[in-house]
Structure formats: C-alpha cells, structure tokens
XYZ file of N, CA and C in Angstrom:
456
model
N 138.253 -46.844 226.510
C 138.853 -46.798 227.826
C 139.306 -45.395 228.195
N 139.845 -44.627 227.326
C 140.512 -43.541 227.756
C 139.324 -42.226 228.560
N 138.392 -42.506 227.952
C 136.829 -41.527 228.491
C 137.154 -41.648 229.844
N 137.398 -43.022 230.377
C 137.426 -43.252 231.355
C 138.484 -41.815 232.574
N 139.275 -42.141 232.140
C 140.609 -41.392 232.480
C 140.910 -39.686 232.593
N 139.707 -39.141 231.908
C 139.745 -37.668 231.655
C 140.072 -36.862 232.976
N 139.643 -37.043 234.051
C 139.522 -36.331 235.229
C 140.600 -36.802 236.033
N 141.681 -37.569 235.485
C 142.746 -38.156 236.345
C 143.634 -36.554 236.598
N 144.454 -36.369 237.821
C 145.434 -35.440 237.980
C 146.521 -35.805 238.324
N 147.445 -35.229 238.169
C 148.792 -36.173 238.068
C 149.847 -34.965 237.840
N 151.021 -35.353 238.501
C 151.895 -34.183 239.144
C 153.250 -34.655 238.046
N 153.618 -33.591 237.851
C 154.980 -34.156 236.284
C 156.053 -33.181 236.854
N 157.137 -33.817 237.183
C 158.302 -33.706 238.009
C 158.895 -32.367 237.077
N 159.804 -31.840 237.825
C 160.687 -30.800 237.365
C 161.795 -31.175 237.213
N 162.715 -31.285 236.296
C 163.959 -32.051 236.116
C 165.030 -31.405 236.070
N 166.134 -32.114 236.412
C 166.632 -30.666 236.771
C 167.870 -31.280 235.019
N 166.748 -31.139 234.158
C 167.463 -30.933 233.074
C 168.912 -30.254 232.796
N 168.586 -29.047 233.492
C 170.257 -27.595 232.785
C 171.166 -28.649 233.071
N 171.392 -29.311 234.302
C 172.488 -30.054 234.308
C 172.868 -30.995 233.478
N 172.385 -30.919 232.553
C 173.154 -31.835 231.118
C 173.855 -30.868 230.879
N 174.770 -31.251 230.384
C 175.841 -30.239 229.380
C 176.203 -31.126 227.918
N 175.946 -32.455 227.641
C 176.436 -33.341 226.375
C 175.804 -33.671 225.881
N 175.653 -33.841 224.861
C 174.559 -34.258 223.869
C 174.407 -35.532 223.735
N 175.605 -36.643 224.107
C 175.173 -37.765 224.321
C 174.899 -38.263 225.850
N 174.760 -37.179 226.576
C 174.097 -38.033 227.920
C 172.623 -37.796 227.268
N 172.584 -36.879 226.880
C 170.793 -36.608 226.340
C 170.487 -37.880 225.446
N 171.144 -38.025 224.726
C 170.772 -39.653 224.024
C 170.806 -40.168 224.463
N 171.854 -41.214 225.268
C 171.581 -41.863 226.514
C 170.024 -41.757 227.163
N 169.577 -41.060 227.597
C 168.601 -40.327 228.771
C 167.403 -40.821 227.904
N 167.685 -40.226 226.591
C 166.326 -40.550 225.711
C 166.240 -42.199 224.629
N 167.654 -42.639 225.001
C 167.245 -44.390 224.674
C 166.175 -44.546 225.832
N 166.975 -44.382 226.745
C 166.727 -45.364 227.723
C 164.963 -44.866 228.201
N 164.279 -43.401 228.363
C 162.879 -43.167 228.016
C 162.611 -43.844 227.392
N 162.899 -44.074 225.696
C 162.275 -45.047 224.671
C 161.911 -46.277 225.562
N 162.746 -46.653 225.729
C 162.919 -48.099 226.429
C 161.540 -48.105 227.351
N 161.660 -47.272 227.965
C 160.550 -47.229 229.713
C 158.762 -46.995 228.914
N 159.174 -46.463 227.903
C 157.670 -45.725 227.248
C 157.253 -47.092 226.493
N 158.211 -47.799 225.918
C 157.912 -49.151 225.445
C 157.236 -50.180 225.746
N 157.843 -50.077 227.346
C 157.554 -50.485 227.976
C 156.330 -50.629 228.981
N 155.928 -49.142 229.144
C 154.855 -49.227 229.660
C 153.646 -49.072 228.553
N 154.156 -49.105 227.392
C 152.855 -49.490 226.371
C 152.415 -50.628 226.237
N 153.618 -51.411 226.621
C 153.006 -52.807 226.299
C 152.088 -53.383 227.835
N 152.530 -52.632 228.551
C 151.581 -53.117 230.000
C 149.712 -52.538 229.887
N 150.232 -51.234 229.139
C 148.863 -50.258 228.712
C 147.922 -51.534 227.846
N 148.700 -52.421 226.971
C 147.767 -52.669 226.262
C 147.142 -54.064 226.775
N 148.149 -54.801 227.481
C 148.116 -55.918 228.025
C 146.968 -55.366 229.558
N 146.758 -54.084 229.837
C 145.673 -54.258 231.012
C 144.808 -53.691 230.210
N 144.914 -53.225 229.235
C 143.360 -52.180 228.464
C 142.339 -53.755 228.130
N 143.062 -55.189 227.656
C 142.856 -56.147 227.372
C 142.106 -56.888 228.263
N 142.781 -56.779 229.749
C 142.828 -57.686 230.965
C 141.530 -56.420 231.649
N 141.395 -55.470 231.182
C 140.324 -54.175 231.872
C 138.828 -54.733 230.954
N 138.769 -55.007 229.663
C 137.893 -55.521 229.089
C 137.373 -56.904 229.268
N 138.516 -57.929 229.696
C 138.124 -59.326 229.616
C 137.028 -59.244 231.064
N 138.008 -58.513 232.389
C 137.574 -58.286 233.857
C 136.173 -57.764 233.973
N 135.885 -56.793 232.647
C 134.583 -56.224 232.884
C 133.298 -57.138 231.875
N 133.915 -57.628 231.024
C 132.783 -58.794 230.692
C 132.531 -59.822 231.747
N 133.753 -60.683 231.795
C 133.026 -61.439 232.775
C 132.335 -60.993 234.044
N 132.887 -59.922 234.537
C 132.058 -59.321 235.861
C 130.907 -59.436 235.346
N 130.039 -58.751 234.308
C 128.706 -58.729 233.960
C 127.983 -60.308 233.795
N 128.947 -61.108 233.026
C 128.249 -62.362 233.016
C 128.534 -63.025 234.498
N 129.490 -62.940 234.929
C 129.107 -63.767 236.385
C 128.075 -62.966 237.346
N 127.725 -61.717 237.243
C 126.359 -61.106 238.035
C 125.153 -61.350 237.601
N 125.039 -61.976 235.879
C 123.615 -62.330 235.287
C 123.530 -64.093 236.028
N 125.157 -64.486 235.577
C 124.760 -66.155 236.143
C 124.370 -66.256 238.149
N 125.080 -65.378 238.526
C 124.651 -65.373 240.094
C 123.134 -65.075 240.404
N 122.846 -64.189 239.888
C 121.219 -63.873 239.691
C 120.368 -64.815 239.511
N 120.259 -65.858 238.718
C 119.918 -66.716 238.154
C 119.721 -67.942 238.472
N 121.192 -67.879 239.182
C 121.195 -68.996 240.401
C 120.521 -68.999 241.782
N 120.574 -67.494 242.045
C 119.627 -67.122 243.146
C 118.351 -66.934 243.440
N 117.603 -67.442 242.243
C 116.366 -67.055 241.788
C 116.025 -68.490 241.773
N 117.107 -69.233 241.220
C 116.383 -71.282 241.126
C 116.639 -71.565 242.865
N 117.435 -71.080 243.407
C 118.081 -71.403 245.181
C 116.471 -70.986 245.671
N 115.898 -69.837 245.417
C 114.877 -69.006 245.655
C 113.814 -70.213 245.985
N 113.788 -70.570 244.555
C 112.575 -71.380 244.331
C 112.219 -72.802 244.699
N 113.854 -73.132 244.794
C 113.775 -74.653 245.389
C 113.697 -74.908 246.515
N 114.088 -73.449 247.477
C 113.402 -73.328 248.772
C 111.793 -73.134 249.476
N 111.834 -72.346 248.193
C 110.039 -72.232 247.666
C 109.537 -73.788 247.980
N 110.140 -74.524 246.924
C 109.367 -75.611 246.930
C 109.448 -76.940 247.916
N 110.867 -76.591 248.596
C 111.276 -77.578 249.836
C 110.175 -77.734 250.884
N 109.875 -76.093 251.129
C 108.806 -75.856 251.914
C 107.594 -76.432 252.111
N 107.469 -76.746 250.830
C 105.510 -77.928 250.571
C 105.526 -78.712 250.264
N 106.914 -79.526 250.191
C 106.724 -80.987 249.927
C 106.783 -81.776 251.121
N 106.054 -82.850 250.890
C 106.019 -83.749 252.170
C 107.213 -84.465 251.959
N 107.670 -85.376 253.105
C 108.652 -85.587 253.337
C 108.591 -87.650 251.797
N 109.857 -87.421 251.879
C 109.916 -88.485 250.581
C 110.884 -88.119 249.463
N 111.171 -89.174 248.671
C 112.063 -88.931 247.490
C 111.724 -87.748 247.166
N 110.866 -86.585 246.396
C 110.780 -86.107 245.868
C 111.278 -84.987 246.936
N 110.907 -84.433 247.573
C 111.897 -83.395 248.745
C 113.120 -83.837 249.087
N 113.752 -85.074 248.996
C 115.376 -85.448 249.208
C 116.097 -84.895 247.858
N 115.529 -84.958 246.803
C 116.069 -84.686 245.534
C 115.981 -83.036 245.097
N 115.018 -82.287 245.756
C 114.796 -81.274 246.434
C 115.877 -80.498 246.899
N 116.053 -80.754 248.032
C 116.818 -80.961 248.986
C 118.754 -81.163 248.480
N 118.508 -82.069 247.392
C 120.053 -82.396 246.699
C 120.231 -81.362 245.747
N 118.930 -80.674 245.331
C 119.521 -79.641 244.027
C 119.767 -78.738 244.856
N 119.288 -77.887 246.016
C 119.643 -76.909 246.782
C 120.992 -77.044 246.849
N 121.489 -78.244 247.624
C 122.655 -78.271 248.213
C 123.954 -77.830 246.961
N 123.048 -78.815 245.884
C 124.032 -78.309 244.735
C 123.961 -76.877 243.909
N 122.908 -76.160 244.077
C 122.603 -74.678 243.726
C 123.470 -73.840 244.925
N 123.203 -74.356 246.156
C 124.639 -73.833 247.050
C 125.848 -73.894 246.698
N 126.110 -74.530 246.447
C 127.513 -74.978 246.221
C 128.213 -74.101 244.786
N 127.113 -74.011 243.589
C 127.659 -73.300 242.267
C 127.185 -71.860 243.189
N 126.468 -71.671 243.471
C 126.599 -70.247 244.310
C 127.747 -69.548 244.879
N 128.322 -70.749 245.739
C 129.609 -70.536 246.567
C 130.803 -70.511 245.429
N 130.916 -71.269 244.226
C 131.689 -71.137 242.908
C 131.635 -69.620 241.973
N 130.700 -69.675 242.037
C 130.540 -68.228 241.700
C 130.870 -66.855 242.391
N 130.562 -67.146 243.633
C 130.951 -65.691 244.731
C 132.235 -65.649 244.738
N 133.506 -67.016 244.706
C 134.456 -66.835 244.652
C 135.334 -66.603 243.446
N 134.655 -67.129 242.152
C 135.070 -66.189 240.536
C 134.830 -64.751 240.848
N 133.680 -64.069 241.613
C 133.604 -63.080 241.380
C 134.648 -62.203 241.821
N 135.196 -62.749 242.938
C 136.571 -61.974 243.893
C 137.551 -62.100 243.224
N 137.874 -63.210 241.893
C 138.923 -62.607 241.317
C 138.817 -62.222 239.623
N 137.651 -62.183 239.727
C 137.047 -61.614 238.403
C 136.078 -60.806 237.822
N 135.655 -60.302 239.303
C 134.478 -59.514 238.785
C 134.454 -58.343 239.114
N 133.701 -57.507 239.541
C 133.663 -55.972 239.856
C 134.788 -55.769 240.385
N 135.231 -56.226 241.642
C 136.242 -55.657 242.631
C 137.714 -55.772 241.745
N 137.934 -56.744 241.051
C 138.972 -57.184 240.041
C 139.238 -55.948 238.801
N 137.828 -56.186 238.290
C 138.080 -55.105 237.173
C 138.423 -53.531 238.457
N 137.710 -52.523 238.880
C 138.372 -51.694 239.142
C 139.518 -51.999 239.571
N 140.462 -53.004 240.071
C 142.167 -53.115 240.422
C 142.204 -52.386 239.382
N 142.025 -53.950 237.954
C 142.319 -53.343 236.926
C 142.434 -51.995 236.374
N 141.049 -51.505 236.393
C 141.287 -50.283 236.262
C 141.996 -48.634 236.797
N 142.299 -48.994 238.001
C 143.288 -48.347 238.549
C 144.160 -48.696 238.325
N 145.063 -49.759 237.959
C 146.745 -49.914 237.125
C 146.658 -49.608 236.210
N 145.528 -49.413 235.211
C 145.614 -49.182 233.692
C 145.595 -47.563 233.980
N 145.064 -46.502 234.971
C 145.258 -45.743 234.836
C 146.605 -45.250 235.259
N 146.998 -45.831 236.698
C 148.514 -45.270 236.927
C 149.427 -45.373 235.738
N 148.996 -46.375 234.546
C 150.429 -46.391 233.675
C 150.418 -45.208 232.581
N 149.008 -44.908 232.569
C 148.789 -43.714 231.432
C 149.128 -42.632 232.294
N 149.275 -42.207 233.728
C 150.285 -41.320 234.149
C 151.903 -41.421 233.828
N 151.997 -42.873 234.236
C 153.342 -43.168 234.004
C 153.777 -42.661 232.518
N 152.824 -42.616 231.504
C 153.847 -42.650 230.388
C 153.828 -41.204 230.598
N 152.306 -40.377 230.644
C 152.231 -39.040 230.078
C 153.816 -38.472 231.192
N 154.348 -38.883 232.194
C 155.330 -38.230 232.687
C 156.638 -39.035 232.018
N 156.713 -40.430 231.321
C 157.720 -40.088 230.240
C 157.975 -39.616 229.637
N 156.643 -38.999 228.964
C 156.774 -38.379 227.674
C 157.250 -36.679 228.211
N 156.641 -36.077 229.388
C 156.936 -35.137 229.523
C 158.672 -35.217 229.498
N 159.203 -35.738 229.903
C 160.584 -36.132 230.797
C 161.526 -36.324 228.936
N 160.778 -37.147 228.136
C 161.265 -36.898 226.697
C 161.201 -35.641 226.034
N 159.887 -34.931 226.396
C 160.324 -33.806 226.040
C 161.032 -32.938 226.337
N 161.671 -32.587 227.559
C 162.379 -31.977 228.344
C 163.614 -32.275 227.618
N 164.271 -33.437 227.708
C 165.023 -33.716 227.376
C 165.586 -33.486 226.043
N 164.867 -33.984 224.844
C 164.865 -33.161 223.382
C 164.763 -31.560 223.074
N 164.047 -30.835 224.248
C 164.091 -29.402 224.309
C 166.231 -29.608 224.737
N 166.240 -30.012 225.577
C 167.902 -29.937 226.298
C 168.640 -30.146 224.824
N 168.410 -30.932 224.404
C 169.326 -31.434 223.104
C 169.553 -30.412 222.123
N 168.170 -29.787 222.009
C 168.270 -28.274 221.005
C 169.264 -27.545 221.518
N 169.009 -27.406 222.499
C 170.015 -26.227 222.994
C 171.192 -26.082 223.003
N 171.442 -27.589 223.512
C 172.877 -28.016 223.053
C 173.967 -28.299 221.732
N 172.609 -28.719 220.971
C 173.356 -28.563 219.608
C 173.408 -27.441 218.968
N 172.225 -26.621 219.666
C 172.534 -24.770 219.406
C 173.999 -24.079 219.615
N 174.691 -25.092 220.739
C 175.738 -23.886 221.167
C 176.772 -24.777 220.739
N 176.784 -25.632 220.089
C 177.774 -26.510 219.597
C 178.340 -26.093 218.197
C-alpha cells in the first residue's frame, strides 16, 4: 500500500513550541500525541484492510458483471430467433432474471467496488498524513523537552 502514497504532499504545521516553558506540559502534550498516533494506527490498519478487501471484490464483481453481460448478450441473441412458445417464454424469464442479478451487481459495485475502494483509498491516505504530522508535532515536542531539561 504505501508505493501507493509516495507522491502525496502535505503541509506540517509550525508550532509554536518556545511557548512551553515545563517539562511536564511537554509530557502532557506527548501522552496525549501517543494517544492520537495510536490512534490513528489503528484506523491505518483497519482501512489498509478495508483498502484490500474494497479492491478484491471490485475486481471480482467486474469479472462477475462481465459475465453476466455476455449470458444477457446471448439470451438476447437467442430471444431474437425463437418462435414464439415455451421455449422463448423461458427465454424471456432468464433475461428478466440475468436483468435483475445485473441490477444486483451494479448496485454492490457502488458500495464496493472501484468508486468505494478509491474513498478508501483516499482516507487511508489522509491518515498517513495525519500521523506523519503527529509524529512531526512529537518530535518538536521531545526536541522542547531537551532543552528544557538542559536548563534545568
């Protein structure tokens, strides 16, 4: 997944760190990062999951739509030259029902297939911004802490 992500750009705030002066607001500051980075790992992994499940099935519901459109194809094919009688009513009944898993399928695909997975994949990337600007924001902060316990 991460290949994916290389060319992302993303803007990492300026903090206005100096204004710490205590070493435990800096702990404070950096539980509570822990906390947020925790946090958005577990969303990272829970969509890296939900980014893989979204992009399999997208592929298998575009082989099964295909497939279906190809028997719809043919049973129209064959509606066409049959004379009228049982055998074109039954005809006639598989279409309706090859319509119908057609129409089942176009609507899995809207919440599971191509258009789904990229969501997906655009939240899975905003959170790998999100952390890389926790982490910046942790580091900032642990740089602050040096300093402070420097002059302490």
């Amino acid at each position: 997944m991460g290949g994916h992500y290389k060319s992302l750009n993303f803007f990492i705030m300026n903090y206005s760190i100096s204004n710490l002066t205590q070493v435990a607001d800096c702990n404070a500051l950096l539980s509570w990062a822990a906390k947020e980075k925790a946090d958005l790992n577990y969303k990272k992994i829970s969509d890296e999951r939900l980014t893989t499940k979204y992009g399999e099935t997208a592929q298998e519901l575009d082989a099964v739509l295909q497939g279906v459109l190809a028997e719809l194809s043919a049973t129209e094919t064959i509606i066409s030259v049959l004379p009228d009688g049982p055998t074109k009513e039954d005809a006639i009944n598989k279409k309706t029902r090859l319509e119908y898993k057609k129409f089942l399928i176009e609507t899995r695909k809207e919440s599971y297939g191509t258009v789904a997975l990229l969501e997906k994949e655009m939240d899975l990337a905003r959170i790998i911004q999100e952390m890389t600007e926790v982490d910046a924001f942790i580091t900032a902060l642990e740089s602050r802490k040096t300093e402070l316990t420097a002059k302490a």
